[in-house]
XYZ file of C-alpha atoms in Angstrom:
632
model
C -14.938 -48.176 117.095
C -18.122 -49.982 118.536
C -20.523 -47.607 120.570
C -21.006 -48.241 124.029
C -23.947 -46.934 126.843
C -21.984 -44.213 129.253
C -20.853 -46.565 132.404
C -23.402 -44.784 134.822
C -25.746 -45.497 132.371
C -26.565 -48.749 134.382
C -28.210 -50.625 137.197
C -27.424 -53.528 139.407
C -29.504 -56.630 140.341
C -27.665 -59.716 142.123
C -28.303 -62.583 144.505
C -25.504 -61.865 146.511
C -22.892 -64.107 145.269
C -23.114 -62.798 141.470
C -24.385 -59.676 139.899
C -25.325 -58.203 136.287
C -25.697 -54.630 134.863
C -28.581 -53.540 133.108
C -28.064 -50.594 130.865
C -31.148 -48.063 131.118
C -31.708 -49.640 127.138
C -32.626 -52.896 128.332
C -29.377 -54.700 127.641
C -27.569 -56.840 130.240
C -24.174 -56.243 129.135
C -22.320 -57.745 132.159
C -22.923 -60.502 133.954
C -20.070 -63.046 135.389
C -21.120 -66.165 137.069
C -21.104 -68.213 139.294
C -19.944 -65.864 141.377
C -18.282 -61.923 141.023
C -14.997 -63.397 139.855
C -15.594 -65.538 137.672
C -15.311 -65.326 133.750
C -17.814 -63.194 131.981
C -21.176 -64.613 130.481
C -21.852 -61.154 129.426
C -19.787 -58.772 128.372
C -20.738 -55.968 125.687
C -19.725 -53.444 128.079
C -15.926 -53.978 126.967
C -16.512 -55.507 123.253
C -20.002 -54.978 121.904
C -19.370 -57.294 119.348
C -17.054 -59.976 120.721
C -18.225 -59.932 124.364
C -22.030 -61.063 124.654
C -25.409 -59.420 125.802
C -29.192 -60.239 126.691
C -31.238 -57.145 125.284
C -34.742 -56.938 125.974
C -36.559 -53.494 125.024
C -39.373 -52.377 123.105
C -38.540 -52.310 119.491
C -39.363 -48.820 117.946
C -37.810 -45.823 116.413
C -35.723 -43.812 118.805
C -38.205 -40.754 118.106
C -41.563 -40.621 120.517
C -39.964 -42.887 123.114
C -38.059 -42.138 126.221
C -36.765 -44.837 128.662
C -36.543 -44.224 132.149
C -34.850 -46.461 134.831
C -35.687 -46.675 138.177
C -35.260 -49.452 141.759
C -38.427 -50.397 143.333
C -38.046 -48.411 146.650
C -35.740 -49.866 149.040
C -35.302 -53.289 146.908
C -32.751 -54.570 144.518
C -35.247 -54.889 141.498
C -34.728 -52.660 138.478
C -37.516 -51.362 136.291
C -36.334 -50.308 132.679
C -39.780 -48.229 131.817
C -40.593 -47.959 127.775
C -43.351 -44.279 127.146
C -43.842 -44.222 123.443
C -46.731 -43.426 121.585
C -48.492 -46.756 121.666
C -48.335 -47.233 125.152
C -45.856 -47.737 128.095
C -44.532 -51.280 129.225
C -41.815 -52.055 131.859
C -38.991 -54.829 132.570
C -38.357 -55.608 135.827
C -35.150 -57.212 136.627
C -34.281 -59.089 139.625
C -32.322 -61.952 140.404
C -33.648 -64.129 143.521
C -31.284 -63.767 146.320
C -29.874 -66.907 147.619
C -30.174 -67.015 150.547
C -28.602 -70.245 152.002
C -24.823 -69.543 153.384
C -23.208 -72.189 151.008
C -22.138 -71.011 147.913
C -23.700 -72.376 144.517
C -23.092 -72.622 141.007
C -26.500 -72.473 139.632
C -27.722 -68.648 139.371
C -30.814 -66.958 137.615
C -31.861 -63.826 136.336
C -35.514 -62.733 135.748
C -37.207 -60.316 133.223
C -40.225 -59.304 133.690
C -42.154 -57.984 130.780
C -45.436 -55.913 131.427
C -47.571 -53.166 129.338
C -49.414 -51.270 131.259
C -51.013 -48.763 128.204
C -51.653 -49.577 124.881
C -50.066 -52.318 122.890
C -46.067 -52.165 122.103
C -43.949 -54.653 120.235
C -40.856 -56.158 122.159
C -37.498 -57.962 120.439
C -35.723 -60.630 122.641
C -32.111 -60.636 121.563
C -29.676 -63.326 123.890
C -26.275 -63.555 122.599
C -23.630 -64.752 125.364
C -20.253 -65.130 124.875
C -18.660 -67.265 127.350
C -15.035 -67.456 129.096
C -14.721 -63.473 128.712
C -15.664 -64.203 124.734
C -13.415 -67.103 124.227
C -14.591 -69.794 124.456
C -17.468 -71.232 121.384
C -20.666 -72.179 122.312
C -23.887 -74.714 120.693
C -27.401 -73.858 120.879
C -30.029 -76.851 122.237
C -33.102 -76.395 121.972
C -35.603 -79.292 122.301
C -38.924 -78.006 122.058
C -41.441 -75.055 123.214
C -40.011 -72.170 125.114
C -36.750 -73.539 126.024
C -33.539 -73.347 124.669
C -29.825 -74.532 126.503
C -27.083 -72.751 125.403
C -23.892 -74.533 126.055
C -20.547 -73.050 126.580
C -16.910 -73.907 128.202
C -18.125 -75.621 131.555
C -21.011 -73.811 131.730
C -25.011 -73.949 130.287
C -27.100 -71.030 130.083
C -30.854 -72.342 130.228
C -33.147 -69.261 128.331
C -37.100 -70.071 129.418
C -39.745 -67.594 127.806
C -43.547 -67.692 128.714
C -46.409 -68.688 126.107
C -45.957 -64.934 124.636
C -42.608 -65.188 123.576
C -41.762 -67.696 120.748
C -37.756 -68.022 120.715
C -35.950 -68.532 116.769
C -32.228 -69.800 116.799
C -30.308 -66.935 115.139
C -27.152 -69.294 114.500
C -26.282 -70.381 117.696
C -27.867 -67.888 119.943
C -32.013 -67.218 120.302
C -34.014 -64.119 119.612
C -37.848 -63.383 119.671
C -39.908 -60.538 118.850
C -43.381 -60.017 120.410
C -46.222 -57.949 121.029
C -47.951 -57.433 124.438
C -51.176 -55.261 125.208
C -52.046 -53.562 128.201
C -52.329 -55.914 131.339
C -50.545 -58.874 129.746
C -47.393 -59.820 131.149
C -44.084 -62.071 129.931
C -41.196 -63.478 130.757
C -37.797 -64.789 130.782
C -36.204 -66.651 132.855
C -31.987 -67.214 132.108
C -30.725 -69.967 134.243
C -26.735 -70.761 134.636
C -25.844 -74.274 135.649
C -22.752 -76.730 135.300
C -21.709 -78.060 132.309
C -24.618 -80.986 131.197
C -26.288 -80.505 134.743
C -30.102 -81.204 134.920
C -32.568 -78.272 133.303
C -34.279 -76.403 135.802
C -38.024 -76.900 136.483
C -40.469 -75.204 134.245
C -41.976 -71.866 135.830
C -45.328 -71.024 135.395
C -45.935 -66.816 134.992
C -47.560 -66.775 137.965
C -44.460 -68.319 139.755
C -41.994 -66.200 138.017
C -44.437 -63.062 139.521
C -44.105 -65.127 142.971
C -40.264 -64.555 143.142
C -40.465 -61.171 142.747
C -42.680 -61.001 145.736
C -39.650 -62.644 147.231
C -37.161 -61.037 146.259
C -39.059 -57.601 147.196
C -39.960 -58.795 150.868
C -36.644 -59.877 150.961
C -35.057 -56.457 150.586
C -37.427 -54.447 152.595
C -36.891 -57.103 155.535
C -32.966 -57.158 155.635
C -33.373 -53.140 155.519
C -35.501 -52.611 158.688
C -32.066 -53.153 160.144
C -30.441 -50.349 159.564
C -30.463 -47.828 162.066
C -30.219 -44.603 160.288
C -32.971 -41.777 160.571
C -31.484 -39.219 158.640
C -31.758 -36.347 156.239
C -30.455 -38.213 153.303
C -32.343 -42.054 153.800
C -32.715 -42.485 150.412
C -29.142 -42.609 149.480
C -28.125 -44.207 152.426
C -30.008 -47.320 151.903
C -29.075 -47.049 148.532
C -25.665 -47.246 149.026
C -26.556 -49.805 151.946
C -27.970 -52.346 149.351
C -25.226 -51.504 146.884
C -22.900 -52.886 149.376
C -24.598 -55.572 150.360
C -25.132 -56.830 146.830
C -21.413 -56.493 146.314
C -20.793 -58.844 149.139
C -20.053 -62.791 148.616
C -22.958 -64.181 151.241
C -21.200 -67.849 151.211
C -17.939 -65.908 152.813
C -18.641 -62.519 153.768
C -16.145 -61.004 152.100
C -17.469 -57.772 149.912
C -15.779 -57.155 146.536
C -14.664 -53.739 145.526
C -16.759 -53.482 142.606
C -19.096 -55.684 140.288
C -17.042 -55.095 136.989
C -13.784 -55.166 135.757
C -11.397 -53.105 133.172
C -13.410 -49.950 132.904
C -11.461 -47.254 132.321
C -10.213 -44.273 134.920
C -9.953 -42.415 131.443
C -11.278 -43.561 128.460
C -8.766 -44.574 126.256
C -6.151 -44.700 129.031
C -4.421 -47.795 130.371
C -6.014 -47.715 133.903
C -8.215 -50.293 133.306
C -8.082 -52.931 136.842
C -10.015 -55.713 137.688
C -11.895 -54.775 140.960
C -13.921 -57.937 141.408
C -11.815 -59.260 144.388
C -11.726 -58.663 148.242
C -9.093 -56.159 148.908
C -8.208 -55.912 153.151
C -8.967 -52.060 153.303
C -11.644 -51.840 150.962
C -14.184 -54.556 153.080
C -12.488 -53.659 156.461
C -13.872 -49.810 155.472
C -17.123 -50.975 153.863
C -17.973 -53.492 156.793
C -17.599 -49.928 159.374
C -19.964 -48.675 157.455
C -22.542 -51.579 157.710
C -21.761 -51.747 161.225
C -22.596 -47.897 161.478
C -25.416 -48.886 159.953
C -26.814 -51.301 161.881
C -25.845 -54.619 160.153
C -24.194 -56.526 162.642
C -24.560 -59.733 160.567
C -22.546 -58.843 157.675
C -19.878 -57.710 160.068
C -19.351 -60.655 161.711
C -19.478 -62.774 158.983
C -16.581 -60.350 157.554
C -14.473 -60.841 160.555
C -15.000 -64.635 160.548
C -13.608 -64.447 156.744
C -10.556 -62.227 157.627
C -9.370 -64.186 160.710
C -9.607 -67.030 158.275
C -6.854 -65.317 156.103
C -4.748 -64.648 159.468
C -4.828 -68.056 160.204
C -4.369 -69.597 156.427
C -1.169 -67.720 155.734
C 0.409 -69.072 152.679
C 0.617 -65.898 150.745
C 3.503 -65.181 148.462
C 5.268 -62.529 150.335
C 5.271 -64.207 153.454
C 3.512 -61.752 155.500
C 0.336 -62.494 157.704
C -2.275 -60.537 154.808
C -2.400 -60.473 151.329
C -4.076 -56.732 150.353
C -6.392 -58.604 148.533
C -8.038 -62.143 148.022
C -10.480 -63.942 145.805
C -14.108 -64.526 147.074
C -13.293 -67.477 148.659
C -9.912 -66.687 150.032
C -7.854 -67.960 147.279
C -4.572 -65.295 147.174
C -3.934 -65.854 143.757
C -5.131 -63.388 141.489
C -3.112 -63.705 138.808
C -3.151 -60.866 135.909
C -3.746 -61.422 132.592
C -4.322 -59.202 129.340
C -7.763 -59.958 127.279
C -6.513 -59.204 124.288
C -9.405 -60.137 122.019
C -11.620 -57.594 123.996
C -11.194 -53.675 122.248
C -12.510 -52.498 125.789
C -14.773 -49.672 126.679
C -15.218 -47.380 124.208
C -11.073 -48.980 123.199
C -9.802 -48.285 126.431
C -6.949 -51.113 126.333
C -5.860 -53.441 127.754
C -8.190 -55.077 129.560
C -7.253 -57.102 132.436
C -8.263 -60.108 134.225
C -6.781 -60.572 137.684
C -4.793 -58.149 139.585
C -1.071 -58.465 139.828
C -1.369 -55.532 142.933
C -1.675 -58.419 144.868
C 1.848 -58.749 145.495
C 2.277 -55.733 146.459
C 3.180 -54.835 150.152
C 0.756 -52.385 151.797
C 1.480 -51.519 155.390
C -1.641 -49.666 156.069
C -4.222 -52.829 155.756
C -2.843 -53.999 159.039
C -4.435 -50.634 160.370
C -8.088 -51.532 158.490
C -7.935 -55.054 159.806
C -7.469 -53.832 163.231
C -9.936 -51.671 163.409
C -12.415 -54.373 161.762
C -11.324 -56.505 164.370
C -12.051 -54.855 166.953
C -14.808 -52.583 165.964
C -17.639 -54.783 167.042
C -16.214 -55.455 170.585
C -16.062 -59.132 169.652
C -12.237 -58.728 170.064
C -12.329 -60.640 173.206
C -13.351 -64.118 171.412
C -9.891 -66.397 171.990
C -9.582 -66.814 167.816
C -9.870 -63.086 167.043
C -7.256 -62.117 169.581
C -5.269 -64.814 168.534
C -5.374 -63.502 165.041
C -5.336 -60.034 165.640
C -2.163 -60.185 168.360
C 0.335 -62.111 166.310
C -0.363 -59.538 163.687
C 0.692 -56.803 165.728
C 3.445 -58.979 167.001
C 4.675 -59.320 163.096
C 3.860 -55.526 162.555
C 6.086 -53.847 165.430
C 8.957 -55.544 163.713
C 8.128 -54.205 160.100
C 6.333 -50.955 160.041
C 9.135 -49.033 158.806
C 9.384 -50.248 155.550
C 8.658 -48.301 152.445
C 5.962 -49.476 150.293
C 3.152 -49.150 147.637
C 1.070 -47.513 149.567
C -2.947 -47.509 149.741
C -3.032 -46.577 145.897
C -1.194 -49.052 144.393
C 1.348 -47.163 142.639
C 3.606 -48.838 140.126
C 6.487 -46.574 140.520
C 8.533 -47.650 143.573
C 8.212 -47.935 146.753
C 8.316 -45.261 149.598
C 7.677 -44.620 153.091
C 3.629 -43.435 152.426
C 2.259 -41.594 155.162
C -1.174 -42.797 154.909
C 0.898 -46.195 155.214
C 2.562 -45.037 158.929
C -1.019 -43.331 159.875
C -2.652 -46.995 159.755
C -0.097 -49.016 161.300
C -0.051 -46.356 163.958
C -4.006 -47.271 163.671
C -3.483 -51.079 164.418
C -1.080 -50.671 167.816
C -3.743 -47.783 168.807
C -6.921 -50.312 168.236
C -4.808 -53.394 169.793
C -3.410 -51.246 173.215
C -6.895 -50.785 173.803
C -8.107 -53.809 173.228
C -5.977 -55.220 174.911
C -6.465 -53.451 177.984
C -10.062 -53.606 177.967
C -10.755 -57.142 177.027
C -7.604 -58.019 179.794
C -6.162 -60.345 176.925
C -2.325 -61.402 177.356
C -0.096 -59.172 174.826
C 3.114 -57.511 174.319
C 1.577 -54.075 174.929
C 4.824 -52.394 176.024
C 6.378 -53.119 172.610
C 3.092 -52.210 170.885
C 3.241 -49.077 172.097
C 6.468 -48.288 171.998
C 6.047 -49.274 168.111
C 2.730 -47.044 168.279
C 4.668 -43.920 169.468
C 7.677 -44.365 167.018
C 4.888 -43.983 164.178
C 3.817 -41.204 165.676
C 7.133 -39.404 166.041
C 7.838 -40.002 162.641
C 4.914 -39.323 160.945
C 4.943 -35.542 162.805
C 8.607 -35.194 161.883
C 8.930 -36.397 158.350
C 4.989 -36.797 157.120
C 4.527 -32.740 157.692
C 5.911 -30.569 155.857
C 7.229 -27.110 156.782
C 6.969 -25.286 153.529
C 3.318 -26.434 152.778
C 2.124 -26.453 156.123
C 0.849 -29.644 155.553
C 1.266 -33.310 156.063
C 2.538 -34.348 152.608
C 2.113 -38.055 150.680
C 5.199 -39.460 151.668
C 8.809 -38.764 153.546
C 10.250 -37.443 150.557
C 8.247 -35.366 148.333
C 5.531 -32.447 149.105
C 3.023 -33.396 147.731
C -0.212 -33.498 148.715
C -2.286 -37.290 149.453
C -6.464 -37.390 149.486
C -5.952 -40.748 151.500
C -4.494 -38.498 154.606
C -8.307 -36.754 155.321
C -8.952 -40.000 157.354
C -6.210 -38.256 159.797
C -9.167 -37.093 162.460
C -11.810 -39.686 161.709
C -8.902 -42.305 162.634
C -7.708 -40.175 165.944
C -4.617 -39.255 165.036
C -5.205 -35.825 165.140
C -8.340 -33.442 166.246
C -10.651 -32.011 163.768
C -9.533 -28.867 164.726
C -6.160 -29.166 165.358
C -4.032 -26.139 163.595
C -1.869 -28.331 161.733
C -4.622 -30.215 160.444
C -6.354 -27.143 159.437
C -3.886 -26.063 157.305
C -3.358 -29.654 156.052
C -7.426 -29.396 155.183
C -6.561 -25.705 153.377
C -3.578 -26.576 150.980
C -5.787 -29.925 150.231
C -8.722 -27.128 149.076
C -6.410 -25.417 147.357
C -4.950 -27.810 145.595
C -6.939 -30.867 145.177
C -10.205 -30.138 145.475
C -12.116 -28.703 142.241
C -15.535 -27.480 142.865
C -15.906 -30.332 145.063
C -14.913 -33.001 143.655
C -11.093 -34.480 144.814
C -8.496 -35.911 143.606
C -6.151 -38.186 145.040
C -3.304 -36.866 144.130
C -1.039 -35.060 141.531
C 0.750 -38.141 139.464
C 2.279 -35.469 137.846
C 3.856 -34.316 140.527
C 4.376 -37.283 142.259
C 4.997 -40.237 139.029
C 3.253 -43.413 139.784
C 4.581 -45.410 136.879
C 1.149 -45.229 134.620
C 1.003 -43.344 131.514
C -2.028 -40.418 131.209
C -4.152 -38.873 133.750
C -7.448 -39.527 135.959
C -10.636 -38.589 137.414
C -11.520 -36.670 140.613
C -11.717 -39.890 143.169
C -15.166 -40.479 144.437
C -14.233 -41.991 147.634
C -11.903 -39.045 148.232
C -14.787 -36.308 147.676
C -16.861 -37.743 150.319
C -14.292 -38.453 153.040
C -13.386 -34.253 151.750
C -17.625 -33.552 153.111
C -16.949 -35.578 156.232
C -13.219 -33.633 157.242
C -15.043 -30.178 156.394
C -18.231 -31.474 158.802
C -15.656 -32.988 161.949
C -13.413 -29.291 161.364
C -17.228 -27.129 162.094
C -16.952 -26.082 158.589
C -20.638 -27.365 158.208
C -22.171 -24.776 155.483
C -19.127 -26.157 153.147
C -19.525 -29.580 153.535
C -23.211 -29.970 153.716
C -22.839 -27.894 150.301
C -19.692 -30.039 148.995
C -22.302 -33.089 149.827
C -25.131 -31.877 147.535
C -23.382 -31.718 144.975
C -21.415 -35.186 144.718
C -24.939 -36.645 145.141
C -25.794 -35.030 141.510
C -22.991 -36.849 140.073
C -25.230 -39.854 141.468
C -26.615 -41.671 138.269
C -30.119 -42.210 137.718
C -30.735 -44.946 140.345
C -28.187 -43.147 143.113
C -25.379 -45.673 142.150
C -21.599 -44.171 141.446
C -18.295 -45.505 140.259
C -15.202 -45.264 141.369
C -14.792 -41.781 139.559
C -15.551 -38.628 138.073
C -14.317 -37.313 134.364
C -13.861 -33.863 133.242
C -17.415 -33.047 131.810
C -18.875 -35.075 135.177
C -18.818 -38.076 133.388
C -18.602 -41.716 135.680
C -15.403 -43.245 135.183
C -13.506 -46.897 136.638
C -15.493 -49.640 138.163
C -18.790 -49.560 138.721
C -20.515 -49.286 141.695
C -17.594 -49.113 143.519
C -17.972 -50.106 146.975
C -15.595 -47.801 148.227
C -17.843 -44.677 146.799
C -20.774 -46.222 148.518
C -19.380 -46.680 152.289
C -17.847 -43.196 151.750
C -21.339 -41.765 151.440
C -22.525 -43.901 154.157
C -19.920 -41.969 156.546
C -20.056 -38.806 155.102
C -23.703 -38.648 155.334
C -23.537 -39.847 158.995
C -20.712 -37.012 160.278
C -22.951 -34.555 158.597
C -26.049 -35.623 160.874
C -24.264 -35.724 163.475
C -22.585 -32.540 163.722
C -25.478 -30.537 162.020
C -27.549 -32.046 165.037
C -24.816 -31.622 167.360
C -24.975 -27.843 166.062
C -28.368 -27.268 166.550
C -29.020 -24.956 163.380
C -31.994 -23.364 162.949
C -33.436 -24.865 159.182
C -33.579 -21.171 158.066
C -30.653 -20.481 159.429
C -28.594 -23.120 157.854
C -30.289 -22.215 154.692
C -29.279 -19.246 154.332
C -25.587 -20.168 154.990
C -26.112 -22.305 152.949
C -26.552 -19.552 150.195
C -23.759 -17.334 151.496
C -21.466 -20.352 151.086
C -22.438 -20.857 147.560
C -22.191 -17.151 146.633
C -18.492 -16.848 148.273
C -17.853 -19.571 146.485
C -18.426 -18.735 143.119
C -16.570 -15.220 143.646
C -13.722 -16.717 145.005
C -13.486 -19.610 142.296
C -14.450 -17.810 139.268
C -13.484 -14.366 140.079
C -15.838 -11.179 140.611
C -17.421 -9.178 137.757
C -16.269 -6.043 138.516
């Protein structure tokens, strides 16, 4: 088997319609373009023989040299730093945002090359293999510096400066090179159409322009944000992350940058995230709007009463869970069975063939995006948004996959009935206060059914809990959105002891999972990961219960399963390892919200610093005798 860089081993530039991984090695070993879904250019991350890479690194023995990895603050530019010996040198890498609203097909990536001690040789290795590794390609290169590598559809231009002299290595380039302190290099890799025109030449100091750019860009779209608190640094972290993961040309964010990595390595939970599911932007957009970013919110909506008013999807209903980029509902699934995947984690899939699956609880999400800004009013988004809920009060009671996409049956989810309770709630009041014409009567009647059923067959007795679905008791992550979502209070008893059996069961020193499948079968073979998205919604239900010393400590320690640049995926493995798709957008607007309920109710508390510090300790020393046992 082929060896392969851990999957948080990695950072992410984009121009926010594509985006590539950079391993902390120097290698971009995914990189799809034009845009997130389309087929790989780049991608060593699931073959790292069949599937293509750029690496760029200094060329010496793995003893005397350490690599760190770093963003410039606040930006989307990654610097891969090289300390040996000889001297340190750094690659930046950056792609320049594009920043018009119509969508292109012509997308670069920039490396940087600077020494900034001593003198260090570099190697220059560009190998892509494109249609996911499929498809052949022939090497061009008329003269100089330039080389045009041309594949299915597609040309990858490769432009070095005067330092680096490219060789053809059959039909892919490579260069190696030596640089002293204060000189600086570059290369430039340019995708285009099929036989389109060559980009213009870029002088060095050009190439150093863009990154100016690209910087000022960043720190100017982040003086929007709004938040002041104790954790900044993550939060615009995980504000950029999502933001990079969003299509500009539609406004609709994807759920993560890469597709097939593995829930468990060697397992057969291996998706492709690189689409727009319903919950997963309506969830991330809250966040941005939490945040400040009004712009990316609106642009969402725009995109999603676009898919109300297209129709046309398979089922019939008025929402697909999940689109292409551009709206397109077909996402047909395929198996890539050429590619070994990570670390032979098979198969690999392209597409998703969830997207025929009916989930009740995106109608709750949409709502809720709908209506969040107060925009609601507009005559197109209550258009949209009321002959949904007209559809919805004649077909919430059906069973069905349910927010984690289970391929074992359907059944009547809970976390299903708490959202469409969710989408009458947000559309009543709506309703009422934008004096809009509706049905409200039958919404609500609708609204209280859900309610009534959810108490009566969602709890159950025995656990003192409300369980995943009608007809099981087991216990559901997705259901700690129960308070933020105003179904029930924080500190309502049942919830309580819904919030205790979920500790008890669930939770392992912090970190959640989303359920049992053992318990509760969801027609997939092997285990997973604790679920990211779950541990941080776990830090915002202990925070909105008063249990503030637990969650602020349950928060510190997801952030060290952070990577090295604060990014996460969608998961966490046994030994703390970062499993699934990565970043996951869904990690990243948890954080957001978690981080934000903490603020708030440690300022609505009012505890002393010292104070909260030393609960903080008693917290952590209960907590270790009551999880590992006492000594005595």
């Amino acid at each position: 088997m082929n060896q392969y860089p851990p999957i948080a081993d990695h950072g992410m530039v984009g121009d926010l319609q594509t985006a590539a991984l950079v391993s902390s090695d120097g290698t971009v070993d995914w990189w799809c373009t034009p845009r997130f879904d389309s087929p790989s250019l780049f991608a060593s991350l699931l073959d790292s023989e069949r599937g293509g890479h750029c690496r760029l690194a200094v060329e010496l023995p793995d003893d005397g040299m350490s690599v760190r990895q770093l963003y410039l603050s606040d930006t989307a530019i990654l610097v891969t730093r090289f300390m040996a010996p000889g001297g340190v040198g750094e690659v930046a890498d950056f792609m320049p945002p594009v920043e018009s609203p119509v969508a292109t097909d012509r997308h670069t990536l920039i490396r940087l090359i600077r020494v900034v001690r001593g003198s260090l040789p570099f190697a220059f290795d560009c190998r892509p293999r494109f249609d996911y590794g499929r498809a052949p390609h022939t090497l061009n290169r008329p003269a100089g510096h330039r080389a045009v590598l041309r594949g299915a559809g597609m040309d990858l231009h490769v432009e070095t400066s005067e330092a680096i002299a490219m060789h053809s290595d059959g039909e892919d380039v490579t260069a190696r090179f030596t640089l002293s302190a204060g000189q600086i290099a570059a290369v430039v890799l340019t995708s285009t159409p099929a036989g389109a025109d060559a980009p213009p030449e870029r002088s060095l100091d050009e190439v150093i322009g863009l990154l100016e750019r690209c910087r000022a860009f960043w720190l100017s779209w982040l003086r929007s944000c709004t938040y002041q608190g104790r954790w900044q640094d993550m939060v615009n972290r995980s504000a950029i992350t999502l933001k990079l993961l969003t299509y500009a040309p539609t406004g609709a964010p994807v759920a993560a940058a890469t597709m097939g990595l593995p829930e468990r390595v060697g397992g057969e939970r291996n998706w492709d995230y690189r689409y727009t599911w319903i919950r997963d932007a309506s969830l991330s957009v809250r966040a941005l709007i939490d945040l400040g970013f009004d712009e990316e919110a609106y642009a969402f909506r725009r995109w999603l009463r676009d898919r109300i008013d297209a129709g046309g999807v398979a089922t019939g209903d008025p929402l697909q869970i999940m689109y292409r980029v551009d709206g397109d509902p077909r996402l047909q699934e395929e198996v890539l069975d050429h590619l070994e995947g990570y670390q032979g984690s098979r198969p690999v899939r392209a597409g998703n063939a969830a997207a025929d699956q009916l989930q009740l609880d995106i109608y709750g999400e949409a709502a809720d995006a709908l209506i969040v800004g107060g925009d609601i009013g507009a005559i197109s988004g209550w258009k949209a948004l009321s002959g949904v809920l007209d559809w919805l009060s004649h077909n919430w009671d059906r069973p069905d996959e349910g927010i984690w996409e289970t391929r074992g049956g359907r059944q009547n989810f809970t976390y299903s009935r708490l959202m469409t309770w969710v989408a009458f709630d947000r559309g009543i009041r709506a309703a009422l206060y934008s004096s809009r014409p509706a049905d409200t009567e039958r919404w609500a009647r609708a609204r209280d059914a859900v309610f009534r059923q959810i108490v009566e067959r969602g709890w159950h007795d025995e656990r003192r809990a409300f369980v995943q679905h009608f007809d099981t008791d087991v216990l559901d992550a997705s259901l700690l959105l129960m308070p933020r979502v105003g179904f029930v209070s924080a500190h309502d008893p049942d919830w309580l002891s819904t919030l205790d059996a979920m500790d008890e069961e669930l939770v392992s020193d912090s970190l959640v999972y989303r359920y049992d499948p053992a318990a509760s079968p969801d027609g997939l073979r092997g285990s997973e990961g604790t679920f990211n998205l779950c541990s941080f919604f776990y830090v915002e239900a202990l925070a909105r219960s008063g249990r503030l010393a637990k969650a602020r400590y349950a928060f510190d320690k997801m952030l060290t399963y952070a990577n090295h640049v604060g990014l996460f995926a969608e998961e966490i493995g046994p030994s703390g390892e970062q499993l699934g798709n990565f970043p996951q957008a869904f990690t990243h607007l948890a954080l957001v919200t978690a981080a934000m309920a903490l603020d708030e109710e440690l300022g609505r508390a009012g505890t002393d610093p010292r104070a909260a510090h030393l609960d903080h300790l008693h917290v952590t020393v209960h907590d270790l005798v009551t999880r590992h046992g006492s000594r005595n």
